[in-house]
């Protein structure tokens, strides 16, 4: 099969997976989340089926889960700020609390109209991050809802977009690398002004004449480790199809990988990169 035919087939299969994921029944935002800051800028409506966060020059907004999670899978459908979103960051992540917190991050860095969003991922263990990988998306995340997922197992953490894996962080405790496994985490999301760094390193500022900026959420789902089949939960590896899709994303859409940034780590790359 030629490269273009392979890409076309892969995109079609990913679209089918996205439809399957998107058609699942979502949770209820009133039951699952608390609006935590930003006043009326954070809203739940549609009988608890839809949530929006807004940002204006005065403030952003955010929410957090009522429950804490220790392993499992979370899925959320997001439609990001459209148009000129430069300077804005929409963050969606799992985190525990305290100076030695663990954290698993999706952050969507806005851009000027016509330029792509950057999807920024990171993993913190015992308070230490610096494990950034960044991607462009293979679609416009402002036109429709897309599903962003985290699978957190004792063996590894997998980041997925429309059920396509984009990143895997493996448990490397046997090589002395801390792994998030003891601290329960809540889900957090926020829309905030980061125009001091988010777009082109802070060169492009937010255009407040376009405010308020709004991001949309729906179809939240969570599965605890007990809700997986035992074989599925114990499985330590992606299947062959998922590995192909992971390689496709990392080859064509990854724009930054801390594991190849030799300038940043002149004393040597982090242990997990070797």
Tab-separated table of C-alpha atoms in Angstrom:
chain	number	residue	atom	x	y	z
A	1	UNK	CA	0.000	0.000	0.000
A	2	UNK	CA	1.347	3.469	-0.891
A	3	UNK	CA	1.982	6.059	1.819
A	4	UNK	CA	-0.948	8.258	0.777
A	5	UNK	CA	-3.315	5.250	0.615
A	6	UNK	CA	-2.140	4.150	4.051
A	7	UNK	CA	-2.723	7.646	5.474
A	8	UNK	CA	-6.185	7.770	3.880
A	9	UNK	CA	-7.133	4.347	5.271
A	10	UNK	CA	-5.795	5.318	8.694
A	11	UNK	CA	-7.771	8.575	8.747
A	12	UNK	CA	-10.981	6.735	7.771
A	13	UNK	CA	-10.493	4.124	10.492
A	14	UNK	CA	-9.752	6.900	13.023
A	15	UNK	CA	-12.950	8.722	11.999
A	16	UNK	CA	-14.954	5.522	12.574
A	17	UNK	CA	-13.358	5.098	16.015
A	18	UNK	CA	-14.108	8.736	16.826
A	19	UNK	CA	-17.772	8.217	15.940
A	20	UNK	CA	-17.927	5.140	18.146
A	21	UNK	CA	-16.364	6.981	21.080
A	22	UNK	CA	-18.499	10.060	20.542
A	23	UNK	CA	-21.758	8.122	20.461
A	24	UNK	CA	-21.361	6.759	23.988
A	25	UNK	CA	-23.635	8.226	26.647
A	26	UNK	CA	-21.877	10.899	28.661
A	27	UNK	CA	-22.055	11.629	32.367
A	28	UNK	CA	-23.869	14.504	34.015
A	29	UNK	CA	-21.774	17.588	34.761
A	30	UNK	CA	-23.944	18.563	37.750
A	31	UNK	CA	-23.246	15.161	39.332
A	32	UNK	CA	-19.595	14.805	38.346
A	33	UNK	CA	-18.064	18.296	38.629
A	34	UNK	CA	-17.946	21.520	40.628
A	35	UNK	CA	-17.464	24.911	38.977
A	36	UNK	CA	-14.565	26.273	41.018
A	37	UNK	CA	-13.613	29.721	39.740
A	38	UNK	CA	-14.497	32.438	37.253
A	39	UNK	CA	-18.032	33.138	38.478
A	40	UNK	CA	-20.588	33.159	35.652
A	41	UNK	CA	-17.861	32.434	33.091
A	42	UNK	CA	-18.253	28.712	33.867
A	43	UNK	CA	-21.699	27.305	33.048
A	44	UNK	CA	-23.474	23.958	33.043
A	45	UNK	CA	-26.636	23.673	30.968
A	46	UNK	CA	-28.692	21.283	28.841
A	47	UNK	CA	-29.754	19.310	31.898
A	48	UNK	CA	-26.133	18.745	32.865
A	49	UNK	CA	-25.088	17.485	29.423
A	50	UNK	CA	-22.990	20.513	28.392
A	51	UNK	CA	-20.410	22.706	30.113
A	52	UNK	CA	-18.701	25.855	28.872
A	53	UNK	CA	-15.713	27.815	30.155
A	54	UNK	CA	-15.115	31.416	29.112
A	55	UNK	CA	-12.222	33.839	29.356
A	56	UNK	CA	-12.321	37.620	29.212
A	57	UNK	CA	-9.771	40.274	30.135
A	58	UNK	CA	-10.786	40.123	33.799
A	59	UNK	CA	-10.695	36.377	34.412
A	60	UNK	CA	-10.743	32.871	33.055
A	61	UNK	CA	-12.718	30.007	34.596
A	62	UNK	CA	-12.417	26.400	35.659
A	63	UNK	CA	-13.963	23.277	37.131
A	64	UNK	CA	-12.885	20.116	38.945
A	65	UNK	CA	-14.259	16.642	39.540
A	66	UNK	CA	-16.105	15.810	42.724
A	67	UNK	CA	-14.406	12.389	42.799
A	68	UNK	CA	-10.769	11.406	42.981
A	69	UNK	CA	-9.384	8.677	40.736
A	70	UNK	CA	-6.598	6.134	41.238
A	71	UNK	CA	-6.104	4.429	37.884
A	72	UNK	CA	-8.772	4.083	35.211
A	73	UNK	CA	-9.813	5.813	32.008
A	74	UNK	CA	-11.303	9.270	31.517
A	75	UNK	CA	-12.800	10.597	28.286
A	76	UNK	CA	-14.006	14.129	27.578
A	77	UNK	CA	-15.253	15.685	24.371
A	78	UNK	CA	-14.019	19.256	23.817
A	79	UNK	CA	-14.588	21.890	21.179
A	80	UNK	CA	-11.882	24.514	21.547
A	81	UNK	CA	-11.917	28.321	21.290
A	82	UNK	CA	-12.474	29.221	17.628
A	83	UNK	CA	-10.946	32.014	15.562
A	84	UNK	CA	-8.071	34.004	16.992
A	85	UNK	CA	-7.293	32.069	20.174
A	86	UNK	CA	-3.729	33.395	20.556
A	87	UNK	CA	-2.601	33.687	24.168
A	88	UNK	CA	-5.284	31.344	25.521
A	89	UNK	CA	-4.696	27.954	27.091
A	90	UNK	CA	-7.378	25.336	27.637
A	91	UNK	CA	-6.051	22.862	30.201
A	92	UNK	CA	-7.583	19.446	30.921
A	93	UNK	CA	-5.651	17.258	33.332
A	94	UNK	CA	-5.486	14.892	36.279
A	95	UNK	CA	-3.644	16.077	39.383
A	96	UNK	CA	-3.096	15.303	43.035
A	97	UNK	CA	-2.188	18.019	45.549
A	98	UNK	CA	0.920	19.111	47.396
A	99	UNK	CA	4.612	19.737	46.627
A	100	UNK	CA	5.200	16.117	45.526
A	101	UNK	CA	2.031	15.960	43.420
A	102	UNK	CA	1.503	13.753	40.372
A	103	UNK	CA	-0.122	15.175	37.235
A	104	UNK	CA	-1.121	14.027	33.731
A	105	UNK	CA	-1.680	16.976	31.375
A	106	UNK	CA	-3.420	17.907	28.182
A	107	UNK	CA	-3.010	21.628	27.382
A	108	UNK	CA	-4.278	23.246	24.192
A	109	UNK	CA	-2.247	26.305	23.229
A	110	UNK	CA	-4.238	28.795	21.148
A	111	UNK	CA	-3.004	30.499	18.016
A	112	UNK	CA	-3.856	33.249	15.570
A	113	UNK	CA	-6.641	32.515	13.079
A	114	UNK	CA	-5.605	29.960	10.488
A	115	UNK	CA	-2.644	28.619	12.447
A	116	UNK	CA	-3.017	25.255	14.180
A	117	UNK	CA	-3.501	24.671	17.877
A	118	UNK	CA	-0.592	23.015	19.686
A	119	UNK	CA	-1.524	20.094	21.943
A	120	UNK	CA	0.943	20.111	24.843
A	121	UNK	CA	1.280	16.999	27.028
A	122	UNK	CA	3.247	16.466	30.224
A	123	UNK	CA	3.607	13.979	33.083
A	124	UNK	CA	4.590	15.029	36.610
A	125	UNK	CA	5.799	12.490	39.166
A	126	UNK	CA	6.485	13.480	42.785
A	127	UNK	CA	6.333	17.157	41.857
A	128	UNK	CA	8.692	16.948	38.877
A	129	UNK	CA	7.550	17.492	35.274
A	130	UNK	CA	9.738	18.580	32.343
A	131	UNK	CA	8.424	15.706	30.210
A	132	UNK	CA	6.772	17.733	27.477
A	133	UNK	CA	5.686	16.364	24.129
A	134	UNK	CA	3.785	18.625	21.717
A	135	UNK	CA	1.666	17.825	18.699
A	136	UNK	CA	-0.345	19.403	15.937
A	137	UNK	CA	-3.743	17.771	15.393
A	138	UNK	CA	-4.877	16.206	12.127
A	139	UNK	CA	-8.191	18.136	12.241
A	140	UNK	CA	-9.504	21.541	13.277
A	141	UNK	CA	-10.376	21.129	16.990
A	142	UNK	CA	-12.628	24.214	16.921
A	143	UNK	CA	-15.102	22.966	14.288
A	144	UNK	CA	-16.472	19.910	16.070
A	145	UNK	CA	-16.227	18.015	19.327
A	146	UNK	CA	-13.345	15.556	19.629
A	147	UNK	CA	-12.590	13.059	22.395
A	148	UNK	CA	-9.461	13.447	24.534
A	149	UNK	CA	-8.692	10.498	26.808
A	150	UNK	CA	-6.232	9.362	29.438
A	151	UNK	CA	-5.768	5.690	30.318
A	152	UNK	CA	-3.868	5.421	33.588
A	153	UNK	CA	-2.708	1.925	34.466
A	154	UNK	CA	-0.026	0.745	36.890
A	155	UNK	CA	2.062	-0.237	33.842
A	156	UNK	CA	1.746	2.925	31.741
A	157	UNK	CA	-0.165	6.122	30.936
A	158	UNK	CA	-1.631	6.523	27.453
A	159	UNK	CA	-2.846	9.806	25.952
A	160	UNK	CA	-5.457	9.405	23.202
A	161	UNK	CA	-7.208	11.708	20.740
A	162	UNK	CA	-10.382	10.260	19.204
A	163	UNK	CA	-9.208	6.883	20.524
A	164	UNK	CA	-5.905	7.187	18.670
A	165	UNK	CA	-2.878	6.920	20.996
A	166	UNK	CA	-0.508	9.867	20.678
A	167	UNK	CA	1.790	9.241	23.638
A	168	UNK	CA	2.671	6.453	26.075
A	169	UNK	CA	4.569	7.026	29.342
A	170	UNK	CA	5.737	3.680	30.682
A	171	UNK	CA	6.316	2.718	34.288
A	172	UNK	CA	10.108	2.807	34.677
A	173	UNK	CA	10.344	2.270	38.431
A	174	UNK	CA	12.691	-0.659	37.841
A	175	UNK	CA	15.145	1.945	36.458
A	176	UNK	CA	14.601	4.411	39.296
A	177	UNK	CA	12.046	6.629	37.502
A	178	UNK	CA	9.075	7.590	39.709
A	179	UNK	CA	5.620	6.684	38.357
A	180	UNK	CA	2.213	8.016	39.475
A	181	UNK	CA	0.642	5.144	41.379
A	182	UNK	CA	-0.020	6.110	45.013
A	183	UNK	CA	-1.745	9.502	44.888
A	184	UNK	CA	-5.389	9.730	43.861
A	185	UNK	CA	-6.069	12.592	41.423
A	186	UNK	CA	-8.975	14.829	40.545
A	187	UNK	CA	-9.825	15.971	37.038
A	188	UNK	CA	-9.341	19.685	36.465
A	189	UNK	CA	-10.010	21.925	33.507
A	190	UNK	CA	-9.517	25.642	32.995
A	191	UNK	CA	-9.447	28.289	30.297
A	192	UNK	CA	-6.977	31.040	31.107
A	193	UNK	CA	-4.813	33.840	29.781
A	194	UNK	CA	-1.235	32.701	29.191
A	195	UNK	CA	-0.233	35.261	26.596
A	196	UNK	CA	3.115	35.734	28.325
A	197	UNK	CA	4.217	32.325	26.925
A	198	UNK	CA	1.507	30.321	25.121
A	199	UNK	CA	1.741	31.570	21.534
A	200	UNK	CA	5.153	31.802	19.892
A	201	UNK	CA	6.801	32.091	23.295
A	202	UNK	CA	4.667	35.103	24.258
A	203	UNK	CA	5.307	37.152	21.117
A	204	UNK	CA	1.620	36.997	20.128
A	205	UNK	CA	-0.775	38.431	22.725
A	206	UNK	CA	-4.481	37.817	23.260
A	207	UNK	CA	-6.779	40.013	21.183
A	208	UNK	CA	-9.287	41.085	23.823
A	209	UNK	CA	-11.547	42.627	21.181
A	210	UNK	CA	-12.467	38.983	20.344
A	211	UNK	CA	-13.364	38.131	23.962
A	212	UNK	CA	-15.093	36.331	25.531
A	213	UNK	CA	-13.257	33.196	24.404
A	214	UNK	CA	-15.282	30.023	25.010
A	215	UNK	CA	-14.498	26.290	25.111
A	216	UNK	CA	-17.222	23.620	25.133
A	217	UNK	CA	-17.358	20.257	26.928
A	218	UNK	CA	-19.688	17.277	26.722
A	219	UNK	CA	-19.873	13.466	27.103
A	220	UNK	CA	-17.583	13.006	30.089
A	221	UNK	CA	-17.029	9.346	30.942
A	222	UNK	CA	-14.870	7.583	33.497
A	223	UNK	CA	-14.061	3.936	34.114
A	224	UNK	CA	-12.268	2.726	37.213
A	225	UNK	CA	-9.809	-0.149	37.055
A	226	UNK	CA	-12.539	-2.452	38.359
A	227	UNK	CA	-14.734	-1.701	35.339
A	228	UNK	CA	-12.203	-3.122	32.875
A	229	UNK	CA	-12.087	-6.807	32.022
A	230	UNK	CA	-9.249	-8.403	33.947
A	231	UNK	CA	-7.270	-9.308	30.827
A	232	UNK	CA	-7.796	-5.827	29.363
A	233	UNK	CA	-6.633	-4.137	32.550
A	234	UNK	CA	-3.559	-6.351	32.968
A	235	UNK	CA	-2.547	-5.919	29.332
A	236	UNK	CA	0.728	-4.041	29.250
A	237	UNK	CA	0.964	-3.143	25.579
A	238	UNK	CA	-0.918	-1.467	22.739
A	239	UNK	CA	-2.117	-3.876	20.083
A	240	UNK	CA	-0.562	-3.837	16.607
A	241	UNK	CA	-3.161	-1.444	15.162
A	242	UNK	CA	-2.733	1.020	18.049
A	243	UNK	CA	1.063	0.863	17.720
A	244	UNK	CA	0.769	1.718	14.015
A	245	UNK	CA	-1.459	4.699	14.776
A	246	UNK	CA	0.894	5.865	17.548
A	247	UNK	CA	3.849	5.749	15.139
A	248	UNK	CA	1.810	7.595	12.491
A	249	UNK	CA	0.948	10.428	14.895
A	250	UNK	CA	4.473	10.713	16.280
A	251	UNK	CA	6.042	10.703	12.812
A	252	UNK	CA	3.669	13.210	11.196
A	253	UNK	CA	2.325	15.439	13.991
A	254	UNK	CA	4.798	15.545	16.893
A	255	UNK	CA	6.543	18.939	16.923
A	256	UNK	CA	8.474	18.727	20.207
A	257	UNK	CA	9.826	15.826	22.238
A	258	UNK	CA	11.855	16.433	25.397
A	259	UNK	CA	13.603	13.128	24.750
A	260	UNK	CA	15.340	14.572	21.683
A	261	UNK	CA	16.166	18.006	23.150
A	262	UNK	CA	19.902	17.636	23.712
A	263	UNK	CA	20.389	21.397	24.176
A	264	UNK	CA	17.976	21.411	27.084
A	265	UNK	CA	19.698	18.474	28.802
A	266	UNK	CA	23.427	19.029	28.214
A	267	UNK	CA	24.273	16.652	31.080
A	268	UNK	CA	22.377	13.862	29.293
A	269	UNK	CA	18.769	13.059	28.451
A	270	UNK	CA	16.402	11.929	31.244
A	271	UNK	CA	16.693	8.251	32.109
A	272	UNK	CA	13.327	7.319	30.587
A	273	UNK	CA	14.499	8.652	27.215
A	274	UNK	CA	17.347	6.171	26.956
